[in-house]
mmCIF file of N, CA, C and O in Angstrom:
data_model
loop_
_atom_site.group_PDB
_atom_site.id
_atom_site.type_symbol
_atom_site.label_atom_id
_atom_site.label_comp_id
_atom_site.label_asym_id
_atom_site.label_seq_id
_atom_site.Cartn_x
_atom_site.Cartn_y
_atom_site.Cartn_z
ATOM 1 N N MET A 30 84.451 106.419 127.236
ATOM 2 C CA MET A 30 85.228 107.571 126.867
ATOM 3 C C MET A 30 86.534 107.164 126.199
ATOM 4 O O MET A 30 86.959 107.812 125.263
ATOM 5 N N ASP A 31 87.148 106.078 126.637
ATOM 6 C CA ASP A 31 88.386 105.605 126.021
ATOM 7 C C ASP A 31 88.162 105.211 124.566
ATOM 8 O O ASP A 31 89.041 105.335 123.743
ATOM 9 N N TYR A 32 86.966 104.711 124.256
ATOM 10 C CA TYR A 32 86.666 104.295 122.885
ATOM 11 C C TYR A 32 86.705 105.480 121.923
ATOM 12 O O TYR A 32 87.107 105.333 120.780
ATOM 13 N N ILE A 33 86.314 106.622 122.359
ATOM 14 C CA ILE A 33 86.334 107.810 121.516
ATOM 15 C C ILE A 33 87.772 108.142 121.124
ATOM 16 O O ILE A 33 88.064 108.414 119.969
ATOM 17 N N TRP A 34 88.685 108.079 122.073
ATOM 18 C CA TRP A 34 90.082 108.371 121.779
ATOM 19 C C TRP A 34 90.679 107.347 120.834
ATOM 20 O O TRP A 34 91.434 107.695 119.941
ATOM 21 N N ILE A 35 90.345 106.095 121.007
ATOM 22 C CA ILE A 35 90.846 105.047 120.113
ATOM 23 C C ILE A 35 90.355 105.310 118.698
ATOM 24 O O ILE A 35 91.106 105.211 117.736
ATOM 25 N N PHE A 36 89.081 105.668 118.560
ATOM 26 C CA PHE A 36 88.520 105.961 117.246
ATOM 27 C C PHE A 36 89.249 107.131 116.598
ATOM 28 O O PHE A 36 89.587 107.098 115.429
ATOM 29 N N VAL A 37 89.517 108.161 117.354
ATOM 30 C CA VAL A 37 90.207 109.343 116.832
ATOM 31 C C VAL A 37 91.619 108.980 116.383
ATOM 32 O O VAL A 37 92.066 109.391 115.314
ATOM 33 N N ILE A 38 92.321 108.179 117.158
ATOM 34 C CA ILE A 38 93.688 107.770 116.813
ATOM 35 C C ILE A 38 93.679 106.935 115.534
ATOM 36 O O ILE A 38 94.449 107.184 114.611
ATOM 37 N N VAL A 39 92.812 105.942 115.447
ATOM 38 C CA VAL A 39 92.727 105.088 114.260
ATOM 39 C C VAL A 39 92.339 105.925 113.058
ATOM 40 O O VAL A 39 92.912 105.796 111.985
ATOM 41 N N ASN A 40 91.371 106.797 113.220
ATOM 42 C CA ASN A 40 90.918 107.652 112.130
ATOM 43 C C ASN A 40 92.064 108.537 111.629
ATOM 44 O O ASN A 40 92.238 108.732 110.428
ATOM 45 N N THR A 41 92.867 109.072 112.525
ATOM 46 C CA THR A 41 93.999 109.914 112.162
ATOM 47 C C THR A 41 95.062 109.110 111.423
ATOM 48 O O THR A 41 95.618 109.581 110.430
ATOM 49 N N ILE A 42 95.336 107.908 111.870
ATOM 50 C CA ILE A 42 96.314 107.044 111.206
ATOM 51 C C ILE A 42 95.845 106.712 109.798
ATOM 52 O O ILE A 42 96.615 106.797 108.844
ATOM 53 N N GLU A 43 94.573 106.357 109.647
ATOM 54 C CA GLU A 43 94.035 106.046 108.327
ATOM 55 C C GLU A 43 94.109 107.266 107.420
ATOM 56 O O GLU A 43 94.475 107.157 106.251
ATOM 57 N N GLU A 44 93.759 108.416 107.945
ATOM 58 C CA GLU A 44 93.776 109.647 107.158
ATOM 59 C C GLU A 44 95.181 109.930 106.631
ATOM 60 O O GLU A 44 95.361 110.249 105.453
ATOM 61 N N LYS A 45 96.197 109.791 107.478
ATOM 62 C CA LYS A 45 97.581 110.014 107.055
ATOM 63 C C LYS A 45 97.990 109.000 105.997
ATOM 64 O O LYS A 45 98.667 109.341 105.031
ATOM 65 N N TYR A 46 97.565 107.751 106.167
ATOM 66 C CA TYR A 46 97.910 106.703 105.208
ATOM 67 C C TYR A 46 97.290 107.002 103.845
ATOM 68 O O TYR A 46 97.972 106.924 102.816
ATOM 69 N N PHE A 47 96.003 107.347 103.820
ATOM 70 C CA PHE A 47 95.333 107.609 102.549
ATOM 71 C C PHE A 47 95.909 108.846 101.863
ATOM 72 O O PHE A 47 96.028 108.882 100.637
ATOM 73 N N LYS A 48 96.299 109.851 102.625
ATOM 74 C CA LYS A 48 96.926 111.039 102.034
ATOM 75 C C LYS A 48 98.273 110.679 101.423
ATOM 76 O O LYS A 48 98.614 111.133 100.331
ATOM 77 N N SER A 49 99.045 109.862 102.119
ATOM 78 C CA SER A 49 100.350 109.441 101.622
ATOM 79 C C SER A 49 100.211 108.617 100.341
ATOM 80 O O SER A 49 100.940 108.828 99.366
ATOM 81 N N MET A 50 99.280 107.679 100.342
ATOM 82 C CA MET A 50 99.064 106.845 99.163
ATOM 83 C C MET A 50 98.570 107.700 97.994
ATOM 84 O O MET A 50 99.009 107.538 96.859
ATOM 85 N N GLY A 51 97.669 108.629 98.263
ATOM 86 C CA GLY A 51 97.155 109.506 97.223
ATOM 87 C C GLY A 51 98.247 110.352 96.600
ATOM 88 O O GLY A 51 98.304 110.530 95.376
ATOM 89 N N LEU A 52 99.132 110.874 97.435
ATOM 90 C CA LEU A 52 100.249 111.674 96.944
ATOM 91 C C LEU A 52 101.154 110.825 96.054
ATOM 92 O O LEU A 52 101.622 111.285 95.013
ATOM 93 N N LYS A 53 101.374 109.592 96.459
ATOM 94 C CA LYS A 53 102.200 108.681 95.663
ATOM 95 C C LYS A 53 101.568 108.449 94.287
ATOM 96 O O LYS A 53 102.252 108.489 93.261
ATOM 97 N N ILE A 54 100.272 108.224 94.258
ATOM 98 C CA ILE A 54 99.564 108.018 92.994
ATOM 99 C C ILE A 54 99.707 109.259 92.113
ATOM 100 O O ILE A 54 100.026 109.163 90.923
ATOM 101 N N LYS A 55 99.490 110.416 92.703
ATOM 102 C CA LYS A 55 99.586 111.670 91.951
ATOM 103 C C LYS A 55 100.987 111.864 91.385
ATOM 104 O O LYS A 55 101.149 112.220 90.208
ATOM 105 N N GLU A 56 102.000 111.634 92.196
ATOM 106 C CA GLU A 56 103.380 111.806 91.741
ATOM 107 C C GLU A 56 103.706 110.856 90.592
ATOM 108 O O GLU A 56 104.308 111.260 89.592
ATOM 109 N N LEU A 57 103.302 109.594 90.712
ATOM 110 C CA LEU A 57 103.575 108.615 89.665
ATOM 111 C C LEU A 57 102.811 108.950 88.382
ATOM 112 O O LEU A 57 103.337 108.804 87.276
ATOM 113 N N ARG A 58 101.579 109.419 88.527
ATOM 114 C CA ARG A 58 100.780 109.821 87.367
ATOM 115 C C ARG A 58 101.444 110.988 86.655
ATOM 116 O O ARG A 58 101.593 110.991 85.430
ATOM 117 N N GLU A 59 101.876 111.972 87.416
ATOM 118 C CA GLU A 59 102.511 113.154 86.833
ATOM 119 C C GLU A 59 103.844 112.810 86.165
ATOM 120 O O GLU A 59 104.202 113.397 85.148
ATOM 121 N N GLU A 60 104.586 111.842 86.736
ATOM 122 C CA GLU A 60 105.836 111.391 86.125
ATOM 123 C C GLU A 60 105.581 110.823 84.726
ATOM 124 O O GLU A 60 106.431 110.914 83.854
ATOM 125 N N LYS A 61 104.412 110.238 84.533
ATOM 126 C CA LYS A 61 104.034 109.692 83.230
ATOM 127 C C LYS A 61 103.466 110.766 82.305
ATOM 128 O O LYS A 61 103.125 110.488 81.166
ATOM 129 N N GLY A 62 103.359 111.997 82.810
ATOM 130 C CA GLY A 62 102.883 113.109 82.007
ATOM 131 C C GLY A 62 101.389 113.069 81.716
ATOM 132 O O GLY A 62 100.928 113.605 80.715
ATOM 133 N N LEU A 63 100.624 112.443 82.613
ATOM 134 C CA LEU A 63 99.178 112.312 82.409
ATOM 135 C C LEU A 63 98.410 113.255 83.319
ATOM 136 O O LEU A 63 98.730 113.383 84.503
ATOM 137 N N ASP A 64 97.390 113.903 82.753
ATOM 138 C CA ASP A 64 96.515 114.711 83.596
ATOM 139 C C ASP A 64 95.478 113.791 84.253
ATOM 140 O O ASP A 64 95.332 112.632 83.873
ATOM 141 N N GLN A 65 94.784 114.320 85.253
ATOM 142 C CA GLN A 65 93.806 113.518 85.993
ATOM 143 C C GLN A 65 92.719 112.943 85.096
ATOM 144 O O GLN A 65 92.370 111.771 85.229
ATOM 145 N N LYS A 66 92.197 113.758 84.214
ATOM 146 C CA LYS A 66 91.089 113.323 83.362
ATOM 147 C C LYS A 66 91.501 112.159 82.469
ATOM 148 O O LYS A 66 90.796 111.148 82.393
ATOM 149 N N SER A 67 92.650 112.265 81.817
ATOM 150 C CA SER A 67 93.133 111.202 80.937
ATOM 151 C C SER A 67 93.440 109.930 81.716
ATOM 152 O O SER A 67 93.101 108.826 81.286
ATOM 153 N N PHE A 68 94.082 110.106 82.859
ATOM 154 C CA PHE A 68 94.452 108.945 83.666
ATOM 155 C C PHE A 68 93.212 108.235 84.200
ATOM 156 O O PHE A 68 93.133 107.006 84.168
ATOM 157 N N ALA A 69 92.252 108.996 84.677
ATOM 158 C CA ALA A 69 91.007 108.408 85.189
ATOM 159 C C ALA A 69 90.300 107.626 84.082
ATOM 160 O O ALA A 69 89.820 106.513 84.305
ATOM 161 N N PHE A 70 90.250 108.198 82.884
ATOM 162 C CA PHE A 70 89.628 107.520 81.752
ATOM 163 C C PHE A 70 90.349 106.211 81.450
ATOM 164 O O PHE A 70 89.723 105.179 81.260
ATOM 165 N N TYR A 71 91.676 106.260 81.453
ATOM 166 C CA TYR A 71 92.487 105.067 81.191
ATOM 167 C C TYR A 71 92.247 103.987 82.258
ATOM 168 O O TYR A 71 92.209 102.804 81.943
ATOM 169 N N CYS A 72 92.068 104.424 83.504
ATOM 170 C CA CYS A 72 91.827 103.482 84.618
ATOM 171 C C CYS A 72 90.372 103.014 84.685
ATOM 172 O O CYS A 72 90.049 102.140 85.486
ATOM 173 N N GLU A 73 89.515 103.638 83.889
ATOM 174 C CA GLU A 73 88.079 103.347 83.902
ATOM 175 C C GLU A 73 87.441 103.669 85.250
ATOM 176 O O GLU A 73 86.653 102.912 85.807
ATOM 177 N N ILE A 74 87.863 104.822 85.808
ATOM 178 C CA ILE A 74 87.252 105.345 87.025
ATOM 179 C C ILE A 74 86.901 106.805 86.758
ATOM 180 O O ILE A 74 87.386 107.406 85.801
ATOM 181 N N GLY A 75 86.076 107.376 87.595
ATOM 182 C CA GLY A 75 85.695 108.772 87.422
ATOM 183 C C GLY A 75 86.819 109.719 87.812
ATOM 184 O O GLY A 75 87.624 109.418 88.694
ATOM 185 N N ARG A 76 86.871 110.879 87.151
ATOM 186 C CA ARG A 76 87.882 111.871 87.487
ATOM 187 C C ARG A 76 87.710 112.363 88.916
ATOM 188 O O ARG A 76 88.677 112.557 89.637
ATOM 189 N N THR A 77 86.468 112.520 89.338
ATOM 190 C CA THR A 77 86.206 112.960 90.711
ATOM 191 C C THR A 77 86.705 111.911 91.709
ATOM 192 O O THR A 77 87.292 112.250 92.731
ATOM 193 N N GLN A 78 86.492 110.643 91.388
ATOM 194 C CA GLN A 78 86.974 109.572 92.256
ATOM 195 C C GLN A 78 88.498 109.615 92.349
ATOM 196 O O GLN A 78 89.066 109.495 93.441
ATOM 197 N N LEU A 79 89.179 109.792 91.219
ATOM 198 C CA LEU A 79 90.641 109.883 91.230
ATOM 199 C C LEU A 79 91.088 111.085 92.053
ATOM 200 O O LEU A 79 92.030 110.989 92.839
ATOM 201 N N HIS A 80 90.412 112.203 91.882
ATOM 202 C CA HIS A 80 90.729 113.406 92.656
ATOM 203 C C HIS A 80 90.615 113.110 94.162
ATOM 204 O O HIS A 80 91.498 113.499 94.943
ATOM 205 N N MET A 81 89.556 112.445 94.556
ATOM 206 C CA MET A 81 89.345 112.107 95.969
ATOM 207 C C MET A 81 90.446 111.171 96.480
ATOM 208 O O MET A 81 90.935 111.334 97.599
ATOM 209 N N ILE A 82 90.842 110.209 95.659
ATOM 210 C CA ILE A 82 91.902 109.270 96.049
ATOM 211 C C ILE A 82 93.222 110.011 96.193
ATOM 212 O O ILE A 82 93.931 109.845 97.193
ATOM 213 N N GLU A 83 93.562 110.829 95.198
ATOM 214 C CA GLU A 83 94.837 111.546 95.234
ATOM 215 C C GLU A 83 94.919 112.537 96.394
ATOM 216 O O GLU A 83 96.012 112.856 96.851
ATOM 217 N N ASN A 84 93.799 112.994 96.877
ATOM 218 C CA ASN A 84 93.780 113.926 98.004
ATOM 219 C C ASN A 84 93.528 113.241 99.342
ATOM 220 O O ASN A 84 93.330 113.916 100.356
ATOM 221 N N GLY A 85 93.531 111.905 99.347
ATOM 222 C CA GLY A 85 93.376 111.155 100.595
ATOM 223 C C GLY A 85 92.017 111.290 101.236
ATOM 224 O O GLY A 85 91.875 111.131 102.443
ATOM 225 N N LYS A 86 90.997 111.554 100.431
ATOM 226 C CA LYS A 86 89.651 111.793 100.959
ATOM 227 C C LYS A 86 88.754 110.566 100.911
ATOM 228 O O LYS A 86 87.589 110.647 101.289
ATOM 229 N N THR A 87 89.271 109.443 100.431
ATOM 230 C CA THR A 87 88.444 108.247 100.315
ATOM 231 C C THR A 87 89.287 106.992 100.492
ATOM 232 O O THR A 87 90.506 107.027 100.341
ATOM 233 N N ASN A 88 88.627 105.914 100.812
ATOM 234 C CA ASN A 88 89.253 104.613 100.961
ATOM 235 C C ASN A 88 88.911 103.810 99.707
ATOM 236 O O ASN A 88 87.820 103.248 99.609
ATOM 237 N N PRO A 89 89.812 103.768 98.732
ATOM 238 C CA PRO A 89 89.483 103.097 97.470
ATOM 239 C C PRO A 89 89.375 101.585 97.620
ATOM 240 O O PRO A 89 90.058 100.978 98.447
ATOM 241 N N ARG A 90 88.513 101.007 96.797
ATOM 242 C CA ARG A 90 88.362 99.557 96.772
ATOM 243 C C ARG A 90 89.605 98.916 96.169
ATOM 244 O O ARG A 90 90.338 99.557 95.407
ATOM 245 N N LEU A 91 89.801 97.653 96.473
ATOM 246 C CA LEU A 91 90.930 96.905 95.923
ATOM 247 C C LEU A 91 90.877 96.896 94.396
ATOM 248 O O LEU A 91 91.903 97.065 93.731
ATOM 249 N N SER A 92 89.697 96.728 93.824
ATOM 250 C CA SER A 92 89.577 96.697 92.361
ATOM 251 C C SER A 92 90.017 98.032 91.749
ATOM 252 O O SER A 92 90.643 98.060 90.684
ATOM 253 N N THR A 93 89.739 99.135 92.430
ATOM 254 C CA THR A 93 90.158 100.448 91.956
ATOM 255 C C THR A 93 91.674 100.578 92.048
ATOM 256 O O THR A 93 92.327 101.066 91.125
ATOM 257 N N LEU A 94 92.243 100.122 93.155
ATOM 258 C CA LEU A 94 93.700 100.165 93.312
ATOM 259 C C LEU A 94 94.388 99.298 92.269
ATOM 260 O O LEU A 94 95.461 99.661 91.764
ATOM 261 N N LEU A 95 93.786 98.184 91.923
ATOM 262 C CA LEU A 95 94.343 97.312 90.890
ATOM 263 C C LEU A 95 94.368 98.028 89.539
ATOM 264 O O LEU A 95 95.363 97.972 88.812
ATOM 265 N N LYS A 96 93.300 98.729 89.209
ATOM 266 C CA LYS A 96 93.249 99.489 87.949
ATOM 267 C C LYS A 96 94.326 100.574 87.927
ATOM 268 O O LYS A 96 95.010 100.768 86.929
ATOM 269 N N ILE A 97 94.470 101.274 89.037
ATOM 270 C CA ILE A 97 95.456 102.353 89.124
ATOM 271 C C ILE A 97 96.871 101.784 89.033
ATOM 272 O O ILE A 97 97.710 102.296 88.282
ATOM 273 N N ALA A 98 97.146 100.728 89.782
ATOM 274 C CA ALA A 98 98.474 100.118 89.765
ATOM 275 C C ALA A 98 98.818 99.605 88.368
ATOM 276 O O ALA A 98 99.947 99.792 87.888
ATOM 277 N N THR A 99 97.865 98.984 87.702
ATOM 278 C CA THR A 99 98.087 98.477 86.350
ATOM 279 C C THR A 99 98.428 99.624 85.405
ATOM 280 O O THR A 99 99.370 99.538 84.611
ATOM 281 N N ALA A 100 97.690 100.722 85.505
ATOM 282 C CA ALA A 100 97.934 101.885 84.650
ATOM 283 C C ALA A 100 99.302 102.508 84.935
ATOM 284 O O ALA A 100 99.941 103.044 84.031
ATOM 285 N N LEU A 101 99.742 102.430 86.185
ATOM 286 C CA LEU A 101 101.042 102.982 86.559
ATOM 287 C C LEU A 101 102.182 101.991 86.317
ATOM 288 O O LEU A 101 103.347 102.318 86.531
ATOM 289 N N GLU A 102 101.819 100.773 85.909
ATOM 290 C CA GLU A 102 102.776 99.702 85.634
ATOM 291 C C GLU A 102 103.582 99.312 86.867
ATOM 292 O O GLU A 102 104.796 99.126 86.818
ATOM 293 N N ILE A 103 102.865 99.229 87.995
ATOM 294 C CA ILE A 103 103.460 98.763 89.240
ATOM 295 C C ILE A 103 102.485 97.774 89.881
ATOM 296 O O ILE A 103 101.337 97.669 89.465
ATOM 297 N N SER A 104 102.953 97.070 90.895
ATOM 298 C CA SER A 104 102.069 96.139 91.606
ATOM 299 C C SER A 104 101.250 96.894 92.638
ATOM 300 O O SER A 104 101.592 98.009 93.054
ATOM 301 N N VAL A 105 100.156 96.284 93.054
ATOM 302 C CA VAL A 105 99.329 96.887 94.098
ATOM 303 C C VAL A 105 100.135 97.033 95.380
ATOM 304 O O VAL A 105 100.022 98.045 96.073
ATOM 305 N N SER A 106 100.976 96.042 95.675
ATOM 306 C CA SER A 106 101.772 96.135 96.904
ATOM 307 C C SER A 106 102.712 97.329 96.859
ATOM 308 O O SER A 106 102.916 98.012 97.863
ATOM 309 N N GLU A 107 103.303 97.620 95.688
ATOM 310 C CA GLU A 107 104.154 98.805 95.564
ATOM 311 C C GLU A 107 103.344 100.080 95.758
ATOM 312 O O GLU A 107 103.837 101.059 96.316
ATOM 313 N N LEU A 108 102.112 100.035 95.281
ATOM 314 C CA LEU A 108 101.250 101.206 95.385
ATOM 315 C C LEU A 108 100.860 101.511 96.828
ATOM 316 O O LEU A 108 100.846 102.656 97.248
ATOM 317 N N VAL A 109 100.564 100.477 97.600
ATOM 318 C CA VAL A 109 100.036 100.705 98.949
ATOM 319 C C VAL A 109 101.101 100.744 100.037
ATOM 320 O O VAL A 109 100.820 101.183 101.139
ATOM 321 N N GLU A 110 102.319 100.321 99.724
ATOM 322 C CA GLU A 110 103.332 100.385 100.774
ATOM 323 C C GLU A 110 103.766 101.815 101.004
ATOM 324 O O GLU A 110 103.737 102.644 100.099
ATOM 325 N N GLY A 111 104.141 102.102 102.240
ATOM 326 C CA GLY A 111 104.528 103.459 102.600
ATOM 327 C C GLY A 111 105.800 103.895 101.913
ATOM 328 O O GLY A 111 106.534 103.095 101.342
ATOM 329 N N LYS A 112 106.044 105.190 101.990
ATOM 330 C CA LYS A 112 107.256 105.763 101.368
ATOM 331 C C LYS A 112 108.484 105.406 102.138
ATOM 332 O O LYS A 112 108.513 105.259 103.288
#
């Protein structure tokens, strides 16, 4: 029974982290004046995938984060560190 609570806590922490990172990506993209479709194309990822990342609904691969960070002209570490 304790394992269930640990899973819920970890899952909640991850969910908050991915939402925070997604919001950061969205804010930085919008600062550059890019819509989702154009930015996704530039990053060579799908628009739906970008939408999922920006809304904290997925755990993006490192290679995807590298593409996004490069397009935003920041390092991956800047992208993934908390606010």
